[in-house]
Short mmCIF file of C-alpha atoms in Angstrom, two decimals:
data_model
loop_
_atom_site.label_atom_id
_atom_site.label_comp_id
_atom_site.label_asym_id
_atom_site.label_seq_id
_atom_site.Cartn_x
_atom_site.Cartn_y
_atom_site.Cartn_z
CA UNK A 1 26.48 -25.25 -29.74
CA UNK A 2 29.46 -27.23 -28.72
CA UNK A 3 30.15 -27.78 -24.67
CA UNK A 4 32.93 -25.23 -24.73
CA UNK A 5 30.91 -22.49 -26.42
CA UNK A 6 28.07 -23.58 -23.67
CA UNK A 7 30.68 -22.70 -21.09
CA UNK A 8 31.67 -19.73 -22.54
CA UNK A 9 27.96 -18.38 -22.72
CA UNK A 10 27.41 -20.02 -19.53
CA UNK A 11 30.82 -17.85 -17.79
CA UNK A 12 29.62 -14.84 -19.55
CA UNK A 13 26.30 -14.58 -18.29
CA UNK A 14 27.67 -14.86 -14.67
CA UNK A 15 29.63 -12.51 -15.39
CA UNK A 16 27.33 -10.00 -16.27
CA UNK A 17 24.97 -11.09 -13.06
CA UNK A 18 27.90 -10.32 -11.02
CA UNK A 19 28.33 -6.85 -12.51
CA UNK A 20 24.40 -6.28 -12.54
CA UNK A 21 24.74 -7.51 -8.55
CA UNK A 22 27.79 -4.74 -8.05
CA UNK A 23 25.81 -1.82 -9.60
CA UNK A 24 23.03 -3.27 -6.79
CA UNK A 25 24.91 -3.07 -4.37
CA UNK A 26 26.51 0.66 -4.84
CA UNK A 27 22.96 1.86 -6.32
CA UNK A 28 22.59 3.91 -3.37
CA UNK A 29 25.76 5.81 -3.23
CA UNK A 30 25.36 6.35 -7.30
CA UNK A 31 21.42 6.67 -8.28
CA UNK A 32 20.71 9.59 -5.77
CA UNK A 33 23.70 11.59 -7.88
CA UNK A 34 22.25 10.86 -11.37
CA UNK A 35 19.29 11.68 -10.40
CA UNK A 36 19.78 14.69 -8.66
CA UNK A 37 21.70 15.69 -11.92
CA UNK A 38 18.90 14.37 -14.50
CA UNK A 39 16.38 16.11 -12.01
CA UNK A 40 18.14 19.83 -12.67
CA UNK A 41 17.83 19.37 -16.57
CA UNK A 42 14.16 19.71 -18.42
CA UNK A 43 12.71 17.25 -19.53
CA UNK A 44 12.10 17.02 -23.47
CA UNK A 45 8.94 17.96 -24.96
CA UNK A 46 8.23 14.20 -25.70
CA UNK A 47 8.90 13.24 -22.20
CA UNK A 48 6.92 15.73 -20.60
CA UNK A 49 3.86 14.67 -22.87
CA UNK A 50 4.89 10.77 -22.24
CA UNK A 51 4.55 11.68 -18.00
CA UNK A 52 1.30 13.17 -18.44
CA UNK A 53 -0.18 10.39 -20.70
CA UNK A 54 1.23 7.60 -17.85
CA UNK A 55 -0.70 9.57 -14.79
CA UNK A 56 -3.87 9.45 -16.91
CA UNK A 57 -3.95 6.39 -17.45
CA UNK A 58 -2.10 4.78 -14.54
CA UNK A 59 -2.92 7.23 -11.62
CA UNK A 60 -6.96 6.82 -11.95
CA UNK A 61 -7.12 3.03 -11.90
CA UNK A 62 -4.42 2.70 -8.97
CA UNK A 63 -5.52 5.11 -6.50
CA UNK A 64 -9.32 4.16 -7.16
CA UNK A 65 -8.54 0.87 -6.54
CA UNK A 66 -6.51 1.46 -3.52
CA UNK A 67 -9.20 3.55 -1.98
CA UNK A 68 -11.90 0.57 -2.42
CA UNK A 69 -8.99 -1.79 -1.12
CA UNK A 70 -8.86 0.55 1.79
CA UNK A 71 -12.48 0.90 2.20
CA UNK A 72 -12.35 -2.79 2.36
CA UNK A 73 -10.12 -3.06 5.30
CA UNK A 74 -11.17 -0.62 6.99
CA UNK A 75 -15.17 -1.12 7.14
CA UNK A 76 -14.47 -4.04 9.69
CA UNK A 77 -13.93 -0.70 12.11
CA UNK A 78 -17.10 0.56 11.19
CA UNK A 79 -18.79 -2.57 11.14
CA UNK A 80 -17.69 -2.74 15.17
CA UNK A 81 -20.45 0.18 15.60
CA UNK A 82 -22.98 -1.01 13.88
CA UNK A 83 -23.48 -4.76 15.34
CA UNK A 84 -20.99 -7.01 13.64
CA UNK A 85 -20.19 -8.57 17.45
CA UNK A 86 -23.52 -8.58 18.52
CA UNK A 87 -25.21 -10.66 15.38
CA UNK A 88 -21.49 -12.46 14.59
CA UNK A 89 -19.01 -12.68 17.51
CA UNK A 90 -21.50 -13.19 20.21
CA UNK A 91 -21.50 -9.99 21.85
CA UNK A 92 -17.70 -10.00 22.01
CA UNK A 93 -17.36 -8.65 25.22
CA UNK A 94 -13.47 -8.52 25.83
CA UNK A 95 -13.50 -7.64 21.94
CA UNK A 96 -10.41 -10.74 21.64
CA UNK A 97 -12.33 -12.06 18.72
CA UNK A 98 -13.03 -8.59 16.64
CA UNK A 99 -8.84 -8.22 17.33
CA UNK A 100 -8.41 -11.67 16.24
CA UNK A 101 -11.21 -11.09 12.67
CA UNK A 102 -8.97 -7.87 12.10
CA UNK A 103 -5.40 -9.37 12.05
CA UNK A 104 -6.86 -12.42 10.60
CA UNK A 105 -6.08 -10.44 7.03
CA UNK A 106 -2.23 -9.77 8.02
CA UNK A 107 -1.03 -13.28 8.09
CA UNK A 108 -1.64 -13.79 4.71
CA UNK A 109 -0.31 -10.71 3.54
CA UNK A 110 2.94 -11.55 5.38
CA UNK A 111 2.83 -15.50 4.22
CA UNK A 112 2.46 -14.35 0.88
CA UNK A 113 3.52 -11.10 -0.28
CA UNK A 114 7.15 -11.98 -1.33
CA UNK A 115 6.34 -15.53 -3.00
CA UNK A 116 3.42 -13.81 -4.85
CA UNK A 117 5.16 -10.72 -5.38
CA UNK A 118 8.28 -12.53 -7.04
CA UNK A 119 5.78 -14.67 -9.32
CA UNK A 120 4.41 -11.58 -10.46
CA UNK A 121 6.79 -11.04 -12.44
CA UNK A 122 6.35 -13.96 -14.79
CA UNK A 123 3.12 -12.29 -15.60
CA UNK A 124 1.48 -9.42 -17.39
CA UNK A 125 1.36 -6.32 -14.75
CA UNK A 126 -2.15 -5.97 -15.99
CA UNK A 127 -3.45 -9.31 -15.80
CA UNK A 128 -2.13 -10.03 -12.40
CA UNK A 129 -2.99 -6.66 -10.37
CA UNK A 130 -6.46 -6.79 -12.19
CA UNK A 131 -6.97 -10.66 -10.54
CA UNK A 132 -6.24 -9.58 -7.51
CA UNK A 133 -8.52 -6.74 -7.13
CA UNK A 134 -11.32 -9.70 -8.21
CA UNK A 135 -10.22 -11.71 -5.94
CA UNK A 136 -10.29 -9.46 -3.33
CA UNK A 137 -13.89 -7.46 -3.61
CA UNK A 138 -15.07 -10.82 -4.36
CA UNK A 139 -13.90 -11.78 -0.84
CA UNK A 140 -15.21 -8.42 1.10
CA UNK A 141 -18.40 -8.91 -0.77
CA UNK A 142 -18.82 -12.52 0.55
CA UNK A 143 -18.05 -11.56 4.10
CA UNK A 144 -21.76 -10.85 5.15
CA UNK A 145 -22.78 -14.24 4.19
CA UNK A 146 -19.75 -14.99 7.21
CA UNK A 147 -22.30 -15.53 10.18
CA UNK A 148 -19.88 -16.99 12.48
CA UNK A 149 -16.29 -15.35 13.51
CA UNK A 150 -14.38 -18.96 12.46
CA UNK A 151 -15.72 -17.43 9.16
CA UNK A 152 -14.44 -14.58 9.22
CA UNK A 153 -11.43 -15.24 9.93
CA UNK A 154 -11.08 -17.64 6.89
CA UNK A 155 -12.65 -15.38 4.64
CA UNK A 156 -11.33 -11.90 6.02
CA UNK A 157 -7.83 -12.84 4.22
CA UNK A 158 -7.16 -11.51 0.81
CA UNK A 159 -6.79 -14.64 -1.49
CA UNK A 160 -3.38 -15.90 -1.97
CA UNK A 161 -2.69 -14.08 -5.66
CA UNK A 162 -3.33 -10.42 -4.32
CA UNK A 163 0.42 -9.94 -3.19
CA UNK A 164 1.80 -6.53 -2.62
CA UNK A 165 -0.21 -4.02 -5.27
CA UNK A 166 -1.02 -1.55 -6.07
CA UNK A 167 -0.02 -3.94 -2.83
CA UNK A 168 -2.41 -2.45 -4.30
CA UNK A 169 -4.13 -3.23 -5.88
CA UNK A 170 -6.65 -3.88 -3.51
CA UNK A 171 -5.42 -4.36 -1.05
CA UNK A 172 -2.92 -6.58 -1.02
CA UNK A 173 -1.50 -6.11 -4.42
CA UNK A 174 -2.16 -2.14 -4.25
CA UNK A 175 -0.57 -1.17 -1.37
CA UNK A 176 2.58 -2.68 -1.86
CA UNK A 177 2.10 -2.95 -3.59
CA UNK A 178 3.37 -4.55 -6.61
CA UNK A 179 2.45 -1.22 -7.12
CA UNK A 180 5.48 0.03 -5.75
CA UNK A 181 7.45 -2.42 -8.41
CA UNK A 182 4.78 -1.68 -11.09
CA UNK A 183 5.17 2.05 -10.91
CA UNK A 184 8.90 2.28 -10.93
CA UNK A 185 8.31 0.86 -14.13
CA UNK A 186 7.19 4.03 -15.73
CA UNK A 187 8.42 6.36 -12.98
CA UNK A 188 11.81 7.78 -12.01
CA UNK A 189 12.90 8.64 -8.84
CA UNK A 190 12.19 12.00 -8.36
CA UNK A 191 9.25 11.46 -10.27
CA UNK A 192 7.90 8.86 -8.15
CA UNK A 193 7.21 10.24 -4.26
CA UNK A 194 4.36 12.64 -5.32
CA UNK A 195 3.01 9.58 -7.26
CA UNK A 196 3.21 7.47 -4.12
CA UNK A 197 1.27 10.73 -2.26
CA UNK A 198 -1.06 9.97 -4.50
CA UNK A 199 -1.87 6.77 -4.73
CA UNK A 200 -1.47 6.13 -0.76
CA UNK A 201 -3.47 9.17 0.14
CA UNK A 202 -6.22 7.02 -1.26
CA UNK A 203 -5.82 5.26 1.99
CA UNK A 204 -6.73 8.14 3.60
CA UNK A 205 -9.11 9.39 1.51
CA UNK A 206 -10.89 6.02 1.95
CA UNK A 207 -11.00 6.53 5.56
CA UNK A 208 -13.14 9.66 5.25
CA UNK A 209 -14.83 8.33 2.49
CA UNK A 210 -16.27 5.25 4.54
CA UNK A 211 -17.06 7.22 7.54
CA UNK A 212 -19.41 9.12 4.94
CA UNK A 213 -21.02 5.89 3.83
CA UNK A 214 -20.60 4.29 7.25
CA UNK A 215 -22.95 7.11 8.62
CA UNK A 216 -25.49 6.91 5.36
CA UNK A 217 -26.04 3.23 5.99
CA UNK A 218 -26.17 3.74 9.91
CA UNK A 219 -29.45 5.44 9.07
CA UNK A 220 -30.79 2.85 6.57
CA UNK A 221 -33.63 1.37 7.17
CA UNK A 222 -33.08 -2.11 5.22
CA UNK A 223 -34.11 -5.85 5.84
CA UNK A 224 -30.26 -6.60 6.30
CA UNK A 225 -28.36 -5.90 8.88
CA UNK A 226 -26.49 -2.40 8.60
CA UNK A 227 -22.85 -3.93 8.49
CA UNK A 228 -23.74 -6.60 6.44
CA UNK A 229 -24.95 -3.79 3.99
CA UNK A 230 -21.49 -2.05 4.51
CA UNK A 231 -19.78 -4.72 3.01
CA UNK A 232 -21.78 -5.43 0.10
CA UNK A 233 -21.78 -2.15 -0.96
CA UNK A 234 -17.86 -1.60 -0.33
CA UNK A 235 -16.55 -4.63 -1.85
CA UNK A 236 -18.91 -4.81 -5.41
CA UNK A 237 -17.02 -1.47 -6.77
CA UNK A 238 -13.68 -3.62 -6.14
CA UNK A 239 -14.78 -6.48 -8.31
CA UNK A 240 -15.52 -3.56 -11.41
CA UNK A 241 -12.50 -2.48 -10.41
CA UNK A 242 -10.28 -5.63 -11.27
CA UNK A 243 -12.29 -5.86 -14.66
CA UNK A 244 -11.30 -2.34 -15.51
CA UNK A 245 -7.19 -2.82 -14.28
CA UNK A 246 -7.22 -6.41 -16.47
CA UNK A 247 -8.35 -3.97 -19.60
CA UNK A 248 -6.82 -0.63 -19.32
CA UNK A 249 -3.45 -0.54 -17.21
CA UNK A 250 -0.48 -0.52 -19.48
CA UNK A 251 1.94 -3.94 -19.18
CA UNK A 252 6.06 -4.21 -18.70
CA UNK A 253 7.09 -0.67 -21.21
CA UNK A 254 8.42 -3.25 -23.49
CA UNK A 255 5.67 -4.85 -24.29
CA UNK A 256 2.25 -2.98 -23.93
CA UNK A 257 0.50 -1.49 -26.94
CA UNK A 258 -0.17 1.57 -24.86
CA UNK A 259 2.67 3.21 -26.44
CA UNK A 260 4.05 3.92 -30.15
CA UNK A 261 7.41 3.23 -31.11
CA UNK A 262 8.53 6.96 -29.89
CA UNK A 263 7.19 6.58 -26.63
CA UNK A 264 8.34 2.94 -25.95
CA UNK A 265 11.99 3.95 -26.31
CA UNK A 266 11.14 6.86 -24.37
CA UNK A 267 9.59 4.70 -21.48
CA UNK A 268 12.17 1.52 -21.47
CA UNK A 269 15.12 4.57 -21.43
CA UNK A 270 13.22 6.24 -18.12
CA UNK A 271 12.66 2.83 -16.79
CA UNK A 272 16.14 2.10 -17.02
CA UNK A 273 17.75 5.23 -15.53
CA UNK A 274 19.72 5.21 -12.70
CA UNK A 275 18.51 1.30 -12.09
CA UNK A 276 18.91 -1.79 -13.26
CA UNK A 277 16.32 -3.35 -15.27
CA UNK A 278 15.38 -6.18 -16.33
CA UNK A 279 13.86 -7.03 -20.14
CA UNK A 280 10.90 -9.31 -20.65
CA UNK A 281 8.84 -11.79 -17.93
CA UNK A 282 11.63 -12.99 -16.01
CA UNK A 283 13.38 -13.30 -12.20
CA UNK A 284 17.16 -12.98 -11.98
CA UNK A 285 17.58 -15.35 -8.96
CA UNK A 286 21.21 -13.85 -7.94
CA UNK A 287 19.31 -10.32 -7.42
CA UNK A 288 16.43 -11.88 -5.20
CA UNK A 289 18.96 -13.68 -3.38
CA UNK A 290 20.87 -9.99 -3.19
CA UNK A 291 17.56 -8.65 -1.63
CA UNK A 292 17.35 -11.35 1.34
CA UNK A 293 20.89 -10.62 2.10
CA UNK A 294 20.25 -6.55 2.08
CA UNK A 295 20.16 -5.11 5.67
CA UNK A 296 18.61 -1.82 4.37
CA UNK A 297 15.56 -4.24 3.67
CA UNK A 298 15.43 -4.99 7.30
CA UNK A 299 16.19 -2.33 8.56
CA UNK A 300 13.34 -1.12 6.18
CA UNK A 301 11.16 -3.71 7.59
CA UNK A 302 11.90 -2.73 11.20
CA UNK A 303 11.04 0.89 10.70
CA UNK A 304 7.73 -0.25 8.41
CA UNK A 305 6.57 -2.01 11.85
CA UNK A 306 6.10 0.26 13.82
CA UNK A 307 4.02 2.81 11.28
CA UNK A 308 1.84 -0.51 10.36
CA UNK A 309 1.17 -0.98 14.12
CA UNK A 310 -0.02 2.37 14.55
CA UNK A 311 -1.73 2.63 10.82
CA UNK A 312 -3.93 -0.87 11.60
CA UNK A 313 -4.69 0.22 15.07
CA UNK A 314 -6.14 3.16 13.60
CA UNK A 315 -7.78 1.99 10.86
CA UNK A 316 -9.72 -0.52 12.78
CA UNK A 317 -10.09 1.67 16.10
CA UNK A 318 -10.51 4.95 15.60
CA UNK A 319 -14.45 4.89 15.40
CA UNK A 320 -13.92 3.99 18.95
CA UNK A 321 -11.44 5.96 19.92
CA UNK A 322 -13.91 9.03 18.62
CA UNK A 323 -16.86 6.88 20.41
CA UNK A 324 -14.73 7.48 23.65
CA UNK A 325 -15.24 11.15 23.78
CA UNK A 326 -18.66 10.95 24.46
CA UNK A 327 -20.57 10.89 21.14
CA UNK A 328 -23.37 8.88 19.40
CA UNK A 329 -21.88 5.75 17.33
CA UNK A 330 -23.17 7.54 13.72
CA UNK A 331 -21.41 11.03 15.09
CA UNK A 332 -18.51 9.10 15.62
CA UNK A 333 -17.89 7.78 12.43
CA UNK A 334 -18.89 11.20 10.89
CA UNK A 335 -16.17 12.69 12.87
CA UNK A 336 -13.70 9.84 10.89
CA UNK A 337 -13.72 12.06 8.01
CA UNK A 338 -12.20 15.22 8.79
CA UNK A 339 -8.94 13.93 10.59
CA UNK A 340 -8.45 11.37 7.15
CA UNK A 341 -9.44 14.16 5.04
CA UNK A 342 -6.00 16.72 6.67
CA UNK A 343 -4.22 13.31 7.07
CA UNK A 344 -4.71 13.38 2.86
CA UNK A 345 -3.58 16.84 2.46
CA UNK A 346 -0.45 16.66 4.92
CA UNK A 347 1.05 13.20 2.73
CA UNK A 348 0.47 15.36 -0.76
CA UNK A 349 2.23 18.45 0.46
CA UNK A 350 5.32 16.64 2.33
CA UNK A 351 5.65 13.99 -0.63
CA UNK A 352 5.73 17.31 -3.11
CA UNK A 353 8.53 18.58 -1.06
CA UNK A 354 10.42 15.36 -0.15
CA UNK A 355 10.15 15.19 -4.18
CA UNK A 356 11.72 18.95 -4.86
CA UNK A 357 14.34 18.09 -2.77
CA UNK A 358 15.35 14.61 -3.19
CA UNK A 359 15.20 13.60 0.73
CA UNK A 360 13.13 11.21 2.78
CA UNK A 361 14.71 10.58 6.07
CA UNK A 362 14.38 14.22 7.60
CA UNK A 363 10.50 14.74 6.29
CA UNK A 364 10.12 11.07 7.65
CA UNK A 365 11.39 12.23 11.60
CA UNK A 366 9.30 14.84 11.61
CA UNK A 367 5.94 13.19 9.91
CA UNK A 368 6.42 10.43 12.82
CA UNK A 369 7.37 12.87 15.13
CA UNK A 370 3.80 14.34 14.40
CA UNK A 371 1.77 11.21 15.13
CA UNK A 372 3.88 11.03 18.66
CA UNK A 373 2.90 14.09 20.04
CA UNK A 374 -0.93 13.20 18.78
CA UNK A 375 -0.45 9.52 21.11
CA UNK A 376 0.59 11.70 24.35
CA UNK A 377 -1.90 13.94 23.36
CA UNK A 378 -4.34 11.17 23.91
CA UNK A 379 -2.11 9.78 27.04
CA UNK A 380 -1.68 12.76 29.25
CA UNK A 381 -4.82 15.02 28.30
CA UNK A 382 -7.62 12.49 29.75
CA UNK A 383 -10.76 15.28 29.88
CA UNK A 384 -10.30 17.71 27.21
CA UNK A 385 -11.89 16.72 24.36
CA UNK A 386 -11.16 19.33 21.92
CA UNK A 387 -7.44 18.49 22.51
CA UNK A 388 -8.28 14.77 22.09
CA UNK A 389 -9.65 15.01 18.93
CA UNK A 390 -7.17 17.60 17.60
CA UNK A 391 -4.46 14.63 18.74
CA UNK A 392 -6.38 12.13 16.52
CA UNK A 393 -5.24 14.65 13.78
CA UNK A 394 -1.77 14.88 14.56
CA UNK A 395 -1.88 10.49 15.02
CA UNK A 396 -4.04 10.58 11.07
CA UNK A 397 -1.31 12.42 9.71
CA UNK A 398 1.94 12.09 10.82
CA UNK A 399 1.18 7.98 10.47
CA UNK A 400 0.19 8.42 6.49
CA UNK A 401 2.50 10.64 5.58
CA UNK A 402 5.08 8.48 7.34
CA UNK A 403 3.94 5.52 5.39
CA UNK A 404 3.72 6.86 2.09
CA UNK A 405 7.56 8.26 2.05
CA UNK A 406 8.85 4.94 3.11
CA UNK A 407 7.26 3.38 0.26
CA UNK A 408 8.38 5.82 -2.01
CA UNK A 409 11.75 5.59 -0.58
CA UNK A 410 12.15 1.88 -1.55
CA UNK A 411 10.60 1.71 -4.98
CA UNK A 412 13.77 2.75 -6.04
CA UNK A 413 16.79 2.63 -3.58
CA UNK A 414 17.40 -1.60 -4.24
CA UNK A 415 18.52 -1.42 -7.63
CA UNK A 416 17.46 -4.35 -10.29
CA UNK A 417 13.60 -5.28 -10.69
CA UNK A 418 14.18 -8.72 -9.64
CA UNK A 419 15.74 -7.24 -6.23
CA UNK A 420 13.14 -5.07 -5.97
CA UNK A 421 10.60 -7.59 -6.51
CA UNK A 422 12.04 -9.26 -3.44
CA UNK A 423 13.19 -6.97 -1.51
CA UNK A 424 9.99 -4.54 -1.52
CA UNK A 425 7.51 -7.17 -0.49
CA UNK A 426 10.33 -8.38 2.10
CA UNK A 427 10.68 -5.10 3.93
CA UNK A 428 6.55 -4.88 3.59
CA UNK A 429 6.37 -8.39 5.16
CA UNK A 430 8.50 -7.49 7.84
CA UNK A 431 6.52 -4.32 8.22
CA UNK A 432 3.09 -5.80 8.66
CA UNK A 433 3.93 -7.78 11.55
CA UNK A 434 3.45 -4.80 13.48
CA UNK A 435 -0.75 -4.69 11.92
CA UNK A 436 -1.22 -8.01 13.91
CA UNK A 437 0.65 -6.14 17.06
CA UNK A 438 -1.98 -3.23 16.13
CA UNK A 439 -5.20 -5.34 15.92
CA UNK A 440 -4.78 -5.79 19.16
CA UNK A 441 -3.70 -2.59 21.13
CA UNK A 442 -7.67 -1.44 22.44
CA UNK A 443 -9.30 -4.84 23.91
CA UNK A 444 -12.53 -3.52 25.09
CA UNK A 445 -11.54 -4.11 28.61
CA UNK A 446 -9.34 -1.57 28.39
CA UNK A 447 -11.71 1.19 27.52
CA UNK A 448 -12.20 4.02 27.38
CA UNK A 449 -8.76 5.27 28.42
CA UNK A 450 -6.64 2.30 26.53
CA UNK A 451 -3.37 3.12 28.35
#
């Protein structure tokens, strides 16, 4: 190829990345439309049975791996109750260093969720989510062998390849989830918030679920120490986890073998509606650079803060916060379950409706809305306990169901996959700044009022 045909190729490519970056930018104003218009029309046969074959194969392994991701973060809550400061953290009596173990994780979620989420790309879907769930139970396993809280802290964060999953999965890479990028690959919009329910009411399905095995393992009578036991048997199921993702989830639609011919036009078609998407491992720099420059990301991000401040605080509190009204520590993590179990059931109902009708924002106001009046609940109602715990409800719920619609929200509002790659993680970044502000909201010399 001669120099001027070089330039030519070269002037046409920009060309189309400028055009690709335009249909970015007005993606908002034109994707709700198509949709709302594809939404109204049935889908084929073949697409119907396409949908179903994707959430058999794709819902299982992502929501089972985001509940032992959550279980994972999570247990350090339970752990509190069962003498992780006493035998680790020497007695921890201002409870600084059990804050400081517990946001420990955060920083290097926010150092390196967009790197790692960007570099994802250049890599199988399969190959890379599947690592990071490894990487990660291999990590909770280890942390009972963590005898001093310097330890913890080093070991607490997920390794550096478990970006976003789905952020997921586990943790990292479940909950933001690259999953959030990974499922958009297979879902459309209107498709996609009841999938997010899903997947992110694992989250709160692991919170009942470990104050189950929390309570069985308060009552074991074993030569380790109760929380040490909590971890071990917590973070193993991740590890079989990771082996199963690396072997059954599906790759780009392009590429897997999970589908026939039929199907894979079917799939790259879907994956390509109303967005722009990319072909093949690759990362258009123009769009990343799009994403950084996108003040719906950061706007995003600022919004995301605040539900991860109140989401970490509870996930690594509200043992405590239960302790406070006066019962036993295995009662109190027994009495975890229920509020996580209505917290589940709220997200899945408002995501199925926030689906039918193509909105966010308004179900969004009044899910966070909820969770307020549950925090003055708990601020002006300092004796009743009935009313205390029914406010730890309203605070389970209203934060989840928050949470999961703003994730569903930007899986596909930021047009290309290479701006989504970026700007997802970004706006998740931003967001988790407010879990270190939450790991440290109820120092124990605060107790048992934590105004």
């Amino acid at each position: 190829m001669g120099p001027q045909q070089r330039d030519n190729s070269t002037a046409q490519l920009d060309l189309e990345n400028d055009s690709d970056l335009k249909q970015d930018q007005d993606i908002s104003a034109t994707s709700g439309d198509a949709d709302s218009r594809r939404s109204t029309l049935e889908l084929s046969p073949e697409e119907r049975r396409l949908v179903r074959k994707l959430d058999m194969r794709i819902l299982p392994i992502a929501c089972l791996m985001y509940l032992f991701a959550f279980l994972d973060r999570s247990n350090l809550g339970n752990a509190r109750l069962q003498g992780l400061p006493q035998d680790a953290l020497h007695g921890d009596p201002t409870g600084v260093l059990f804050d400081w173990i517990n946001s420990g994780f955060f920083f290097s979620y926010i150092l390196f969720q967009v790197p790692s989420s960007v570099v994802s790309k250049l890599f199988r879907p399969r190959l890379w989510l599947g690592s990071a769930a490894l990487g990660w139970g291999i990590s909770s396993t280890l942390m009972p062998a963590s005898a001093r809280e310097f330890r913890f802290i080093f070991v607490r964060p997920g390794p550096p390849f478990s970006g976003s999953l789905v952020q997921p999965p586990l943790r990292n890479v479940m909950k933001n989830w690259n999953i959030n990028v990974k499922t958009a690959y297979f879902y459309t919009k209107h498709e996609m918030g009841l999938r997010m329910a899903y997947w992110f009411g694992f989250a709160a399905v692991a919170g009942a679920f470990g104050g189950l095995i929390a309570f069985g393992v308060q009552h074991a009578h074993s030569a380790v120490a109760n929380w040490r036991l909590l971890f071990i048997i917590e973070g193993i199921p991740a590890v079989l986890l990771g082996i199963a993702a690396i072997t059954l989830l599906p790759d780009r639609p392009e590429m897997t073998s999970f589908f026939n011919e039929d199907e894979r036009a079917i799939a790259v078609s879907r994956m390509n509606r109303a967005i722009s998407g990319d072909v093949g491992l690759n990362v258009n720099k123009a769009h990343v650079w799009a994403a950084l420059k996108d003040w719906r990301v950061y706007m995003g991000g600022v919004i995301y803060f605040g539900l991860n401040c109140a989401l970490a605080s509870t996930s690594a509190f509200l043992p405590t916060i239960i302790l406070t009204f006066g019962f036993t520590n295995a009662i109190a993590q027994l009495l975890t379950v229920p509020p996580y179990a209505v917290a589940a059931l709220v997200l899945t109902l408002t995501s199925y409706a926030s689906d039918r009708m193509q909105s966010r924002g308004i179900f969004m106001a009044a899910s966070s809305a909820l969770g307020g009046i549950g925090y003055l609940l708990l601020l002006v109602v300092p004796s009743n306990e009935h009313v205390r715990y029914f406010a730890v409800f309203c605070i389970t719920s209203g934060t989840y169901t928050t949470i999961g619609l703003i994730i569903a929200w930007f899986a596909h509002n930021l047009g290309s996959e290479s701006k989504r790659a970026a700007g997802i993680p970004m706006f998740m970044a931003i967001g988790q700044c407010g879990s270190v502000l939450g790991s440290h909201l109820y120092p124990a010399t605060e107790g048992p009022r934590y105004m």
